[in-house]
Amino acid sequence: MAIGVTLDATGSDNQIDASVRLARQAAEAGLRSAWFGQTFGADSPLLAAIVGREVPGLHVGTSAIPVFGRHPLLVSSQAQTAQAATHGRYHLGLALGTKLLTEAGFGIPFTRPVALLREFLTALRQLTENGSADFHGELLTAATPIPARVPGAEGGVPLLVAAMGPQALRVSGELADGILPYLAGPRALEEHIVPAVTAAARAAGRTAPRIVALVHGVVTDDVEAVREKAAGQLAFYEQIPSYARVIELSGGRRAADVAVIGDEKTIAAEVRRYRDAGATEVVFSGTGIAGEADRRRTWALLGELAAGSGH
């Protein structure tokens, strides 16, 4: 099972330089993928392209670009450019986004998100695979009167979706290559998420989807203090219905309840639980929450686990 980490250098003097440094450390630890979030700051596909170019061999990904306020033509240009820059090591994640950030940030209504996701994925698949599109949907149009192909990005870009709800999982199984569930514990994965997306993919005649589980966790000896800190950092997600639901399905009450915090033995056991629940890949986030020493300790363990699984 492949194991990676998210990289967050937003608190540094130069986010790009710091991200490259962190990526090199991740590769040296034996990790095979580095993922970048997308907010209103750094452009995630561009950041991934730079990091992937600077750190050969490391797979890089975006987790994840909200479909509201974007257009498939523009996202395809970003993704194909990153794919060409990294020689096939870029993975694009999309998300529904949230009502709060969509309406407050873009000033557009957060309506019919699943329908928009379906149209966005349909058009984006045409663009990333063929460099052209002729899509005329109810919510968006994507056509190419001039070519939209980026030389060097042949073969397409893996399309993943941060899907956890039933409707989003159905669309993702039909149209995407996999999913990026976050704060979804092994129970939610095994009993709800993996069966739903796998069934949708099978019904659409597609191969089994990738299940890239994003896990908030760290190796530390100061478990209670770190969990309380995580509770403060993750409280935002408890306001979002899709996250609140998946936390409950995982057996948790707060987001911090599904965080994986403990010593090496504890973390290794939890990684195995995610694998057994159907995760094909595990990506750890929040590994810097307990400080630099524990972050390095976490990455060292994850690198060992990755090596032991043959990835």
PDB file of C-alpha atoms in Angstrom:
ATOM      1  CA  MET A   1       0.000   0.000   0.000  1.00  0.00           C
ATOM      2  CA  ALA A   2       1.376   3.399  -1.004  1.00  0.00           C
ATOM      3  CA  ILE A   3       1.912   5.918   1.796  1.00  0.00           C
ATOM      4  CA  GLY A   4       2.358   9.668   1.465  1.00  0.00           C
ATOM      5  CA  VAL A   5       1.976  12.943   3.338  1.00  0.00           C
ATOM      6  CA  THR A   6       0.431  16.349   2.831  1.00  0.00           C
ATOM      7  CA  LEU A   7       2.841  19.266   2.864  1.00  0.00           C
ATOM      8  CA  ASP A   8       1.816  22.540   4.482  1.00  0.00           C
ATOM      9  CA  ALA A   9       4.376  25.330   4.448  1.00  0.00           C
ATOM     10  CA  THR A  10       1.925  28.221   4.732  1.00  0.00           C
ATOM     11  CA  GLY A  11       3.661  29.511   7.861  1.00  0.00           C
ATOM     12  CA  SER A  12       7.068  29.877   6.208  1.00  0.00           C
ATOM     13  CA  ASP A  13       8.736  32.954   4.748  1.00  0.00           C
ATOM     14  CA  ASN A  14       8.534  31.461   1.254  1.00  0.00           C
ATOM     15  CA  GLN A  15       5.982  28.720   0.798  1.00  0.00           C
ATOM     16  CA  ILE A  16       7.454  27.441  -2.463  1.00  0.00           C
ATOM     17  CA  ASP A  17      11.026  27.087  -1.173  1.00  0.00           C
ATOM     18  CA  ALA A  18       9.834  25.531   2.067  1.00  0.00           C
ATOM     19  CA  SER A  19       7.581  23.065   0.228  1.00  0.00           C
ATOM     20  CA  VAL A  20      10.513  21.885  -1.875  1.00  0.00           C
ATOM     21  CA  ARG A  21      12.620  21.384   1.268  1.00  0.00           C
ATOM     22  CA  LEU A  22       9.852  19.393   2.933  1.00  0.00           C
ATOM     23  CA  ALA A  23       9.324  17.309  -0.180  1.00  0.00           C
ATOM     24  CA  ARG A  24      12.991  16.389  -0.274  1.00  0.00           C
ATOM     25  CA  GLN A  25      12.793  15.294   3.348  1.00  0.00           C
ATOM     26  CA  ALA A  26       9.703  13.215   2.584  1.00  0.00           C
ATOM     27  CA  ALA A  27      11.451  11.483  -0.310  1.00  0.00           C
ATOM     28  CA  GLU A  28      14.535  10.842   1.819  1.00  0.00           C
ATOM     29  CA  ALA A  29      12.291   9.257   4.475  1.00  0.00           C
ATOM     30  CA  GLY A  30      11.025   6.789   1.871  1.00  0.00           C
ATOM     31  CA  LEU A  31       7.620   8.359   1.227  1.00  0.00           C
ATOM     32  CA  ARG A  32       6.404   8.229  -2.347  1.00  0.00           C
ATOM     33  CA  SER A  33       3.811  10.985  -2.599  1.00  0.00           C
ATOM     34  CA  ALA A  34       3.300  14.550  -1.419  1.00  0.00           C
ATOM     35  CA  TRP A  35      -0.062  16.307  -1.563  1.00  0.00           C
ATOM     36  CA  PHE A  36      -1.046  19.963  -1.404  1.00  0.00           C
ATOM     37  CA  GLY A  37      -4.319  21.506  -0.336  1.00  0.00           C
ATOM     38  CA  GLN A  38      -6.094  24.279  -2.222  1.00  0.00           C
ATOM     39  CA  THR A  39      -7.448  27.328  -0.450  1.00  0.00           C
ATOM     40  CA  PHE A  40      -7.272  30.980  -1.510  1.00  0.00           C
ATOM     41  CA  GLY A  41      -3.483  31.035  -1.257  1.00  0.00           C
ATOM     42  CA  ALA A  42      -0.920  29.172  -3.356  1.00  0.00           C
ATOM     43  CA  ASP A  43      -2.033  27.546  -6.592  1.00  0.00           C
ATOM     44  CA  SER A  44      -1.892  23.836  -5.757  1.00  0.00           C
ATOM     45  CA  PRO A  45      -1.251  22.352  -9.235  1.00  0.00           C
ATOM     46  CA  LEU A  46       1.536  24.877  -9.847  1.00  0.00           C
ATOM     47  CA  LEU A  47       3.051  24.147  -6.450  1.00  0.00           C
ATOM     48  CA  ALA A  48       2.858  20.419  -7.169  1.00  0.00           C
ATOM     49  CA  ALA A  49       4.490  20.941 -10.580  1.00  0.00           C
ATOM     50  CA  ILE A  50       7.403  22.829  -9.043  1.00  0.00           C
ATOM     51  CA  VAL A  51       7.900  20.325  -6.238  1.00  0.00           C
ATOM     52  CA  GLY A  52       7.588  17.338  -8.568  1.00  0.00           C
ATOM     53  CA  ARG A  53      10.132  18.904 -10.900  1.00  0.00           C
ATOM     54  CA  GLU A  54      12.570  19.585  -8.058  1.00  0.00           C
ATOM     55  CA  VAL A  55      12.172  16.176  -6.413  1.00  0.00           C
ATOM     56  CA  PRO A  56      12.306  13.519  -9.156  1.00  0.00           C
ATOM     57  CA  GLY A  57      10.540  10.277  -8.360  1.00  0.00           C
ATOM     58  CA  LEU A  58       8.111  11.793  -5.864  1.00  0.00           C
ATOM     59  CA  HIS A  59       4.475  11.649  -6.909  1.00  0.00           C
ATOM     60  CA  VAL A  60       2.614  14.881  -6.252  1.00  0.00           C
ATOM     61  CA  GLY A  61      -1.068  15.635  -5.961  1.00  0.00           C
ATOM     62  CA  THR A  62      -3.711  18.240  -5.330  1.00  0.00           C
ATOM     63  CA  SER A  63      -6.240  17.562  -2.593  1.00  0.00           C
ATOM     64  CA  ALA A  64      -8.432  19.168  -3.628  1.00  0.00           C
ATOM     65  CA  ILE A  65      -9.685  21.938  -5.964  1.00  0.00           C
ATOM     66  CA  PRO A  66     -13.335  22.938  -5.372  1.00  0.00           C
ATOM     67  CA  VAL A  67     -15.380  22.903  -8.581  1.00  0.00           C
ATOM     68  CA  PHE A  68     -17.228  26.111  -7.724  1.00  0.00           C
ATOM     69  CA  GLY A  69     -15.473  29.207  -9.035  1.00  0.00           C
ATOM     70  CA  ARG A  70     -13.420  27.157 -11.508  1.00  0.00           C
ATOM     71  CA  HIS A  71     -13.875  25.951 -15.070  1.00  0.00           C
ATOM     72  CA  PRO A  72     -12.767  22.640 -16.625  1.00  0.00           C
ATOM     73  CA  LEU A  73     -10.776  24.411 -19.367  1.00  0.00           C
ATOM     74  CA  LEU A  74      -8.663  26.265 -16.812  1.00  0.00           C
ATOM     75  CA  VAL A  75      -8.248  23.332 -14.438  1.00  0.00           C
ATOM     76  CA  SER A  76      -7.283  21.107 -17.367  1.00  0.00           C
ATOM     77  CA  SER A  77      -4.569  23.576 -18.373  1.00  0.00           C
ATOM     78  CA  GLN A  78      -3.206  23.544 -14.827  1.00  0.00           C
ATOM     79  CA  ALA A  79      -3.354  19.756 -14.504  1.00  0.00           C
ATOM     80  CA  GLN A  80      -1.832  19.000 -17.900  1.00  0.00           C
ATOM     81  CA  THR A  81       0.978  21.471 -17.255  1.00  0.00           C
ATOM     82  CA  ALA A  82       1.730  19.812 -13.907  1.00  0.00           C
ATOM     83  CA  GLN A  83       1.604  16.393 -15.536  1.00  0.00           C
ATOM     84  CA  ALA A  84       4.063  17.396 -18.252  1.00  0.00           C
ATOM     85  CA  ALA A  85       6.362  19.074 -15.719  1.00  0.00           C
ATOM     86  CA  THR A  86       6.492  15.934 -13.564  1.00  0.00           C
ATOM     87  CA  HIS A  87       6.575  13.423 -16.443  1.00  0.00           C
ATOM     88  CA  GLY A  88       3.424  11.645 -15.351  1.00  0.00           C
ATOM     89  CA  ARG A  89       3.640  11.936 -11.556  1.00  0.00           C
ATOM     90  CA  TYR A  90       0.787  14.391 -10.965  1.00  0.00           C
ATOM     91  CA  HIS A  91      -2.634  13.465  -9.513  1.00  0.00           C
ATOM     92  CA  LEU A  92      -5.547  15.910  -9.593  1.00  0.00           C
ATOM     93  CA  GLY A  93      -8.091  15.999  -6.800  1.00  0.00           C
ATOM     94  CA  LEU A  94     -11.431  17.810  -7.056  1.00  0.00           C
ATOM     95  CA  ALA A  95     -13.903  18.695  -4.319  1.00  0.00           C
ATOM     96  CA  LEU A  96     -17.438  19.961  -3.963  1.00  0.00           C
ATOM     97  CA  GLY A  97     -16.192  22.670  -1.622  1.00  0.00           C
ATOM     98  CA  THR A  98     -18.334  24.234   1.087  1.00  0.00           C
ATOM     99  CA  LYS A  99     -21.268  26.597   1.125  1.00  0.00           C
ATOM    100  CA  LEU A 100     -19.458  28.948   3.520  1.00  0.00           C
ATOM    101  CA  LEU A 101     -16.307  29.449   1.436  1.00  0.00           C
ATOM    102  CA  THR A 102     -18.089  29.368  -1.927  1.00  0.00           C
ATOM    103  CA  GLU A 103     -20.647  32.026  -1.104  1.00  0.00           C
ATOM    104  CA  ALA A 104     -18.436  34.198   1.102  1.00  0.00           C
ATOM    105  CA  GLY A 105     -15.393  33.998  -1.153  1.00  0.00           C
ATOM    106  CA  PHE A 106     -16.784  33.885  -4.691  1.00  0.00           C
ATOM    107  CA  GLY A 107     -20.179  35.436  -4.120  1.00  0.00           C
ATOM    108  CA  ILE A 108     -21.885  32.649  -6.048  1.00  0.00           C
ATOM    109  CA  PRO A 109     -24.636  30.345  -4.762  1.00  0.00           C
ATOM    110  CA  PHE A 110     -23.652  26.898  -3.568  1.00  0.00           C
ATOM    111  CA  THR A 111     -26.424  25.101  -5.420  1.00  0.00           C
ATOM    112  CA  ARG A 112     -26.609  21.661  -7.063  1.00  0.00           C
ATOM    113  CA  PRO A 113     -23.013  20.740  -6.170  1.00  0.00           C
ATOM    114  CA  VAL A 114     -23.265  17.079  -7.221  1.00  0.00           C
ATOM    115  CA  ALA A 115     -24.752  17.985 -10.605  1.00  0.00           C
ATOM    116  CA  LEU A 116     -21.933  20.468 -11.147  1.00  0.00           C
ATOM    117  CA  LEU A 117     -19.366  17.830 -10.135  1.00  0.00           C
ATOM    118  CA  ARG A 118     -20.799  15.404 -12.698  1.00  0.00           C
ATOM    119  CA  GLU A 119     -20.593  17.923 -15.537  1.00  0.00           C
ATOM    120  CA  PHE A 120     -17.176  19.156 -14.436  1.00  0.00           C
ATOM    121  CA  LEU A 121     -15.728  15.622 -14.388  1.00  0.00           C
ATOM    122  CA  THR A 122     -17.262  14.742 -17.758  1.00  0.00           C
ATOM    123  CA  ALA A 123     -15.765  17.787 -19.468  1.00  0.00           C
ATOM    124  CA  LEU A 124     -12.453  17.538 -17.630  1.00  0.00           C
ATOM    125  CA  ARG A 125     -11.976  13.901 -18.631  1.00  0.00           C
ATOM    126  CA  GLN A 126     -12.342  14.831 -22.301  1.00  0.00           C
ATOM    127  CA  LEU A 127      -9.859  17.669 -21.936  1.00  0.00           C
ATOM    128  CA  THR A 128      -7.162  15.843 -20.004  1.00  0.00           C
ATOM    129  CA  GLU A 129      -7.310  12.728 -22.166  1.00  0.00           C
ATOM    130  CA  ASN A 130      -7.820  14.258 -25.603  1.00  0.00           C
ATOM    131  CA  GLY A 131      -6.814  17.903 -25.310  1.00  0.00           C
ATOM    132  CA  SER A 132     -10.217  18.833 -26.669  1.00  0.00           C
ATOM    133  CA  ALA A 133     -13.832  18.906 -25.562  1.00  0.00           C
ATOM    134  CA  ASP A 134     -17.284  19.529 -26.919  1.00  0.00           C
ATOM    135  CA  PHE A 135     -19.392  19.456 -23.787  1.00  0.00           C
ATOM    136  CA  HIS A 136     -22.625  21.416 -23.450  1.00  0.00           C
ATOM    137  CA  GLY A 137     -24.273  20.706 -20.132  1.00  0.00           C
ATOM    138  CA  GLU A 138     -26.987  22.290 -18.089  1.00  0.00           C
ATOM    139  CA  LEU A 139     -24.590  24.050 -15.725  1.00  0.00           C
ATOM    140  CA  LEU A 140     -21.452  24.555 -17.810  1.00  0.00           C
ATOM    141  CA  THR A 141     -20.044  24.473 -21.316  1.00  0.00           C
ATOM    142  CA  ALA A 142     -16.530  23.376 -22.241  1.00  0.00           C
ATOM    143  CA  ALA A 143     -15.582  23.514 -25.913  1.00  0.00           C
ATOM    144  CA  THR A 144     -12.256  23.892 -27.671  1.00  0.00           C
ATOM    145  CA  PRO A 145     -12.322  26.061 -30.812  1.00  0.00           C
ATOM    146  CA  ILE A 146      -8.533  25.882 -30.512  1.00  0.00           C
ATOM    147  CA  PRO A 147      -6.564  22.891 -29.117  1.00  0.00           C
ATOM    148  CA  ALA A 148      -6.238  22.549 -25.339  1.00  0.00           C
ATOM    149  CA  ARG A 149      -3.537  19.892 -25.394  1.00  0.00           C
ATOM    150  CA  VAL A 150      -0.286  20.285 -23.430  1.00  0.00           C
ATOM    151  CA  PRO A 151       2.528  18.299 -25.102  1.00  0.00           C
ATOM    152  CA  GLY A 152       4.125  15.980 -22.570  1.00  0.00           C
ATOM    153  CA  ALA A 153       0.873  15.271 -20.734  1.00  0.00           C
ATOM    154  CA  GLU A 154      -0.231  12.463 -23.016  1.00  0.00           C
ATOM    155  CA  GLY A 155      -1.999   9.618 -21.279  1.00  0.00           C
ATOM    156  CA  GLY A 156      -4.222  11.847 -19.222  1.00  0.00           C
ATOM    157  CA  VAL A 157      -4.242  12.899 -15.588  1.00  0.00           C
ATOM    158  CA  PRO A 158      -5.593  10.727 -12.760  1.00  0.00           C
ATOM    159  CA  LEU A 159      -8.820  12.340 -11.540  1.00  0.00           C
ATOM    160  CA  LEU A 160      -9.762  11.881  -7.885  1.00  0.00           C
ATOM    161  CA  VAL A 161     -12.610  13.383  -5.872  1.00  0.00           C
ATOM    162  CA  ALA A 162     -12.827  14.275  -2.187  1.00  0.00           C
ATOM    163  CA  ALA A 163     -16.115  12.382  -2.025  1.00  0.00           C
ATOM    164  CA  MET A 164     -17.759  10.917   1.068  1.00  0.00           C
ATOM    165  CA  GLY A 165     -21.534  11.353   0.666  1.00  0.00           C
ATOM    166  CA  PRO A 166     -23.678   8.839  -1.262  1.00  0.00           C
ATOM    167  CA  GLN A 167     -24.351  11.055  -4.292  1.00  0.00           C
ATOM    168  CA  ALA A 168     -20.778  12.266  -4.647  1.00  0.00           C
ATOM    169  CA  LEU A 169     -19.504   8.702  -4.282  1.00  0.00           C
ATOM    170  CA  ARG A 170     -21.838   7.540  -7.040  1.00  0.00           C
ATOM    171  CA  VAL A 171     -20.623  10.226  -9.440  1.00  0.00           C
ATOM    172  CA  SER A 172     -16.990   9.565  -8.506  1.00  0.00           C
ATOM    173  CA  GLY A 173     -17.326   5.845  -9.076  1.00  0.00           C
ATOM    174  CA  GLU A 174     -18.845   6.450 -12.496  1.00  0.00           C
ATOM    175  CA  LEU A 175     -16.513   9.181 -13.729  1.00  0.00           C
ATOM    176  CA  ALA A 176     -13.348   9.483 -11.596  1.00  0.00           C
ATOM    177  CA  ASP A 177     -10.349   7.257 -10.983  1.00  0.00           C
ATOM    178  CA  GLY A 178     -10.687   7.278  -7.209  1.00  0.00           C
ATOM    179  CA  ILE A 179     -11.569   9.236  -4.107  1.00  0.00           C
ATOM    180  CA  LEU A 180      -9.814  11.261  -1.397  1.00  0.00           C
ATOM    181  CA  PRO A 181     -11.860  10.850   1.799  1.00  0.00           C
ATOM    182  CA  TYR A 182     -10.664  12.918   4.775  1.00  0.00           C
ATOM    183  CA  LEU A 183     -11.536  12.351   8.438  1.00  0.00           C
ATOM    184  CA  ALA A 184     -13.211   9.098   7.437  1.00  0.00           C
ATOM    185  CA  GLY A 185     -12.133   6.371   9.829  1.00  0.00           C
ATOM    186  CA  PRO A 186     -11.775   2.678   8.944  1.00  0.00           C
ATOM    187  CA  ARG A 187     -15.355   1.900   9.965  1.00  0.00           C
ATOM    188  CA  ALA A 188     -16.835   4.555   7.680  1.00  0.00           C
ATOM    189  CA  LEU A 189     -14.584   3.420   4.858  1.00  0.00           C
ATOM    190  CA  GLU A 190     -15.365  -0.264   5.178  1.00  0.00           C
ATOM    191  CA  GLU A 191     -19.098  -0.031   5.814  1.00  0.00           C
ATOM    192  CA  HIS A 192     -20.150   2.962   3.715  1.00  0.00           C
ATOM    193  CA  ILE A 193     -17.590   4.661   1.486  1.00  0.00           C
ATOM    194  CA  VAL A 194     -15.659   1.851  -0.216  1.00  0.00           C
ATOM    195  CA  PRO A 195     -18.747  -0.292  -1.010  1.00  0.00           C
ATOM    196  CA  ALA A 196     -20.621   2.688  -2.485  1.00  0.00           C
ATOM    197  CA  VAL A 197     -17.871   3.969  -4.776  1.00  0.00           C
ATOM    198  CA  THR A 198     -16.806   0.464  -5.814  1.00  0.00           C
ATOM    199  CA  ALA A 199     -20.366  -0.515  -6.726  1.00  0.00           C
ATOM    200  CA  ALA A 200     -20.788   2.646  -8.788  1.00  0.00           C
ATOM    201  CA  ALA A 201     -17.549   1.988 -10.652  1.00  0.00           C
ATOM    202  CA  ARG A 202     -18.521  -1.622 -11.313  1.00  0.00           C
ATOM    203  CA  ALA A 203     -21.944  -0.602 -12.626  1.00  0.00           C
ATOM    204  CA  ALA A 204     -20.264   1.872 -14.988  1.00  0.00           C
ATOM    205  CA  GLY A 205     -17.867  -0.780 -16.265  1.00  0.00           C
ATOM    206  CA  ARG A 206     -14.845   0.923 -14.738  1.00  0.00           C
ATOM    207  CA  THR A 207     -11.928  -0.622 -12.880  1.00  0.00           C
ATOM    208  CA  ALA A 208     -11.884  -0.644  -9.083  1.00  0.00           C
ATOM    209  CA  PRO A 209     -11.311   2.929  -7.877  1.00  0.00           C
ATOM    210  CA  ARG A 210      -8.330   4.128  -5.874  1.00  0.00           C
ATOM    211  CA  ILE A 211      -9.172   4.850  -2.251  1.00  0.00           C
ATOM    212  CA  VAL A 212      -6.685   7.472  -1.063  1.00  0.00           C
ATOM    213  CA  ALA A 213      -7.493   7.895   2.624  1.00  0.00           C
ATOM    214  CA  LEU A 214      -6.309  11.183   4.088  1.00  0.00           C
ATOM    215  CA  VAL A 215      -5.580  10.595   7.770  1.00  0.00           C
ATOM    216  CA  HIS A 216      -4.878  13.321  10.313  1.00  0.00           C
ATOM    217  CA  GLY A 217      -2.191  11.847  12.522  1.00  0.00           C
ATOM    218  CA  VAL A 218       1.236  11.978  14.117  1.00  0.00           C
ATOM    219  CA  VAL A 219       3.634   9.867  16.159  1.00  0.00           C
ATOM    220  CA  THR A 220       4.091  11.414  19.592  1.00  0.00           C
ATOM    221  CA  ASP A 221       4.447  10.551  23.264  1.00  0.00           C
ATOM    222  CA  ASP A 222       2.328  13.529  24.357  1.00  0.00           C
ATOM    223  CA  VAL A 223      -0.950  12.027  23.150  1.00  0.00           C
ATOM    224  CA  GLU A 224      -3.525  13.948  25.181  1.00  0.00           C
ATOM    225  CA  ALA A 225      -2.005  17.383  24.624  1.00  0.00           C
ATOM    226  CA  VAL A 226      -1.633  16.781  20.897  1.00  0.00           C
ATOM    227  CA  ARG A 227      -5.181  15.482  20.598  1.00  0.00           C
ATOM    228  CA  GLU A 228      -6.515  18.615  22.290  1.00  0.00           C
ATOM    229  CA  LYS A 229      -4.494  20.746  19.885  1.00  0.00           C
ATOM    230  CA  ALA A 230      -5.880  18.726  16.997  1.00  0.00           C
ATOM    231  CA  ALA A 231      -9.390  19.278  18.328  1.00  0.00           C
ATOM    232  CA  GLY A 232      -8.925  23.024  17.980  1.00  0.00           C
ATOM    233  CA  GLN A 233      -7.439  22.790  14.506  1.00  0.00           C
ATOM    234  CA  LEU A 234     -10.084  20.412  13.177  1.00  0.00           C
ATOM    235  CA  ALA A 235     -13.159  21.999  14.772  1.00  0.00           C
ATOM    236  CA  PHE A 236     -13.908  23.861  11.517  1.00  0.00           C
ATOM    237  CA  TYR A 237     -14.779  20.587   9.792  1.00  0.00           C
ATOM    238  CA  GLU A 238     -17.436  19.765  12.370  1.00  0.00           C
ATOM    239  CA  GLN A 239     -19.511  22.639  10.951  1.00  0.00           C
ATOM    240  CA  ILE A 240     -19.617  21.039   7.498  1.00  0.00           C
ATOM    241  CA  PRO A 241     -22.420  18.442   7.135  1.00  0.00           C
ATOM    242  CA  SER A 242     -20.454  15.957   4.988  1.00  0.00           C
ATOM    243  CA  TYR A 243     -17.601  15.853   7.501  1.00  0.00           C
ATOM    244  CA  ALA A 244     -19.892  15.755  10.520  1.00  0.00           C
ATOM    245  CA  ARG A 245     -21.670  12.766   8.984  1.00  0.00           C
ATOM    246  CA  VAL A 246     -18.524  10.817   8.186  1.00  0.00           C
ATOM    247  CA  ILE A 247     -17.063  11.489  11.644  1.00  0.00           C
ATOM    248  CA  GLU A 248     -20.229  10.040  13.168  1.00  0.00           C
ATOM    249  CA  LEU A 249     -20.120   7.039  10.811  1.00  0.00           C
ATOM    250  CA  SER A 250     -16.540   6.491  11.948  1.00  0.00           C
ATOM    251  CA  GLY A 251     -17.699   6.271  15.566  1.00  0.00           C
ATOM    252  CA  GLY A 252     -16.474   9.718  16.570  1.00  0.00           C
ATOM    253  CA  ARG A 253     -18.126  12.749  18.122  1.00  0.00           C
ATOM    254  CA  ARG A 254     -15.474  15.339  17.306  1.00  0.00           C
ATOM    255  CA  ALA A 255     -13.111  15.468  14.358  1.00  0.00           C
ATOM    256  CA  ALA A 256     -10.201  14.838  16.709  1.00  0.00           C
ATOM    257  CA  ASP A 257     -11.761  11.500  17.633  1.00  0.00           C
ATOM    258  CA  VAL A 258     -10.764  10.093  14.241  1.00  0.00           C
ATOM    259  CA  ALA A 259      -7.254  11.535  14.348  1.00  0.00           C
ATOM    260  CA  VAL A 260      -4.513   8.906  14.642  1.00  0.00           C
ATOM    261  CA  ILE A 261      -2.222   9.977  17.478  1.00  0.00           C
ATOM    262  CA  GLY A 262       0.154   7.777  19.465  1.00  0.00           C
ATOM    263  CA  ASP A 263       3.434   5.887  19.412  1.00  0.00           C
ATOM    264  CA  GLU A 264       4.869   3.948  16.473  1.00  0.00           C
ATOM    265  CA  LYS A 265       3.022   0.761  17.350  1.00  0.00           C
ATOM    266  CA  THR A 266      -0.303   2.609  17.516  1.00  0.00           C
ATOM    267  CA  ILE A 267       0.177   4.381  14.198  1.00  0.00           C
ATOM    268  CA  ALA A 268       1.331   1.215  12.419  1.00  0.00           C
ATOM    269  CA  ALA A 269      -1.743  -0.640  13.668  1.00  0.00           C
ATOM    270  CA  GLU A 270      -4.033   2.149  12.439  1.00  0.00           C
ATOM    271  CA  VAL A 271      -2.423   2.153   9.003  1.00  0.00           C
ATOM    272  CA  ARG A 272      -3.155  -1.571   8.797  1.00  0.00           C
ATOM    273  CA  ARG A 273      -6.769  -0.900   9.792  1.00  0.00           C
ATOM    274  CA  TYR A 274      -7.146   1.571   6.930  1.00  0.00           C
ATOM    275  CA  ARG A 275      -5.643  -0.949   4.527  1.00  0.00           C
ATOM    276  CA  ASP A 276      -7.979  -3.672   5.749  1.00  0.00           C
ATOM    277  CA  ALA A 277     -10.932  -1.276   5.381  1.00  0.00           C
ATOM    278  CA  GLY A 278     -10.202  -0.874   1.673  1.00  0.00           C
ATOM    279  CA  ALA A 279      -7.751   2.011   1.427  1.00  0.00           C
ATOM    280  CA  THR A 280      -5.352   1.509  -1.462  1.00  0.00           C
ATOM    281  CA  GLU A 281      -3.228   4.454  -0.317  1.00  0.00           C
ATOM    282  CA  VAL A 282      -2.862   6.359   2.953  1.00  0.00           C
ATOM    283  CA  VAL A 283      -1.792   9.997   3.107  1.00  0.00           C
ATOM    284  CA  PHE A 284      -1.039  11.513   6.513  1.00  0.00           C
ATOM    285  CA  SER A 285      -1.811  15.161   7.194  1.00  0.00           C
ATOM    286  CA  GLY A 286      -1.197  17.295  10.263  1.00  0.00           C
ATOM    287  CA  THR A 287       2.123  15.612  10.966  1.00  0.00           C
ATOM    288  CA  GLY A 288       3.674  18.919  12.066  1.00  0.00           C
ATOM    289  CA  ILE A 289       1.142  19.549  14.812  1.00  0.00           C
ATOM    290  CA  ALA A 290       3.439  18.286  17.598  1.00  0.00           C
ATOM    291  CA  GLY A 291       6.629  19.951  16.393  1.00  0.00           C
ATOM    292  CA  GLU A 292       9.563  19.208  14.155  1.00  0.00           C
ATOM    293  CA  ALA A 293      10.943  16.230  16.074  1.00  0.00           C
ATOM    294  CA  ASP A 294       7.644  14.364  16.057  1.00  0.00           C
ATOM    295  CA  ARG A 295       7.060  15.219  12.394  1.00  0.00           C
ATOM    296  CA  ARG A 296      10.384  13.627  11.451  1.00  0.00           C
ATOM    297  CA  ARG A 297       9.622  10.690  13.716  1.00  0.00           C
ATOM    298  CA  THR A 298       6.259  10.237  11.972  1.00  0.00           C
ATOM    299  CA  TRP A 299       7.751  10.418   8.494  1.00  0.00           C
ATOM    300  CA  ALA A 300      10.446   7.914   9.428  1.00  0.00           C
ATOM    301  CA  LEU A 301       7.806   5.418  10.549  1.00  0.00           C
ATOM    302  CA  LEU A 302       5.642   5.989   7.472  1.00  0.00           C
ATOM    303  CA  GLY A 303       8.669   5.494   5.245  1.00  0.00           C
ATOM    304  CA  GLU A 304       9.410   2.194   6.960  1.00  0.00           C
ATOM    305  CA  LEU A 305       5.802   1.089   6.553  1.00  0.00           C
ATOM    306  CA  ALA A 306       5.887   2.059   2.881  1.00  0.00           C
ATOM    307  CA  ALA A 307       9.068   0.069   2.341  1.00  0.00           C
ATOM    308  CA  GLY A 308       7.592  -2.915   4.142  1.00  0.00           C
ATOM    309  CA  SER A 309       4.548  -2.922   1.869  1.00  0.00           C
ATOM    310  CA  GLY A 310       6.660  -2.800  -1.275  1.00  0.00           C
ATOM    311  CA  HIS A 311       5.783   0.800  -2.207  1.00  0.00           C
TER     312      HIS A 311
END
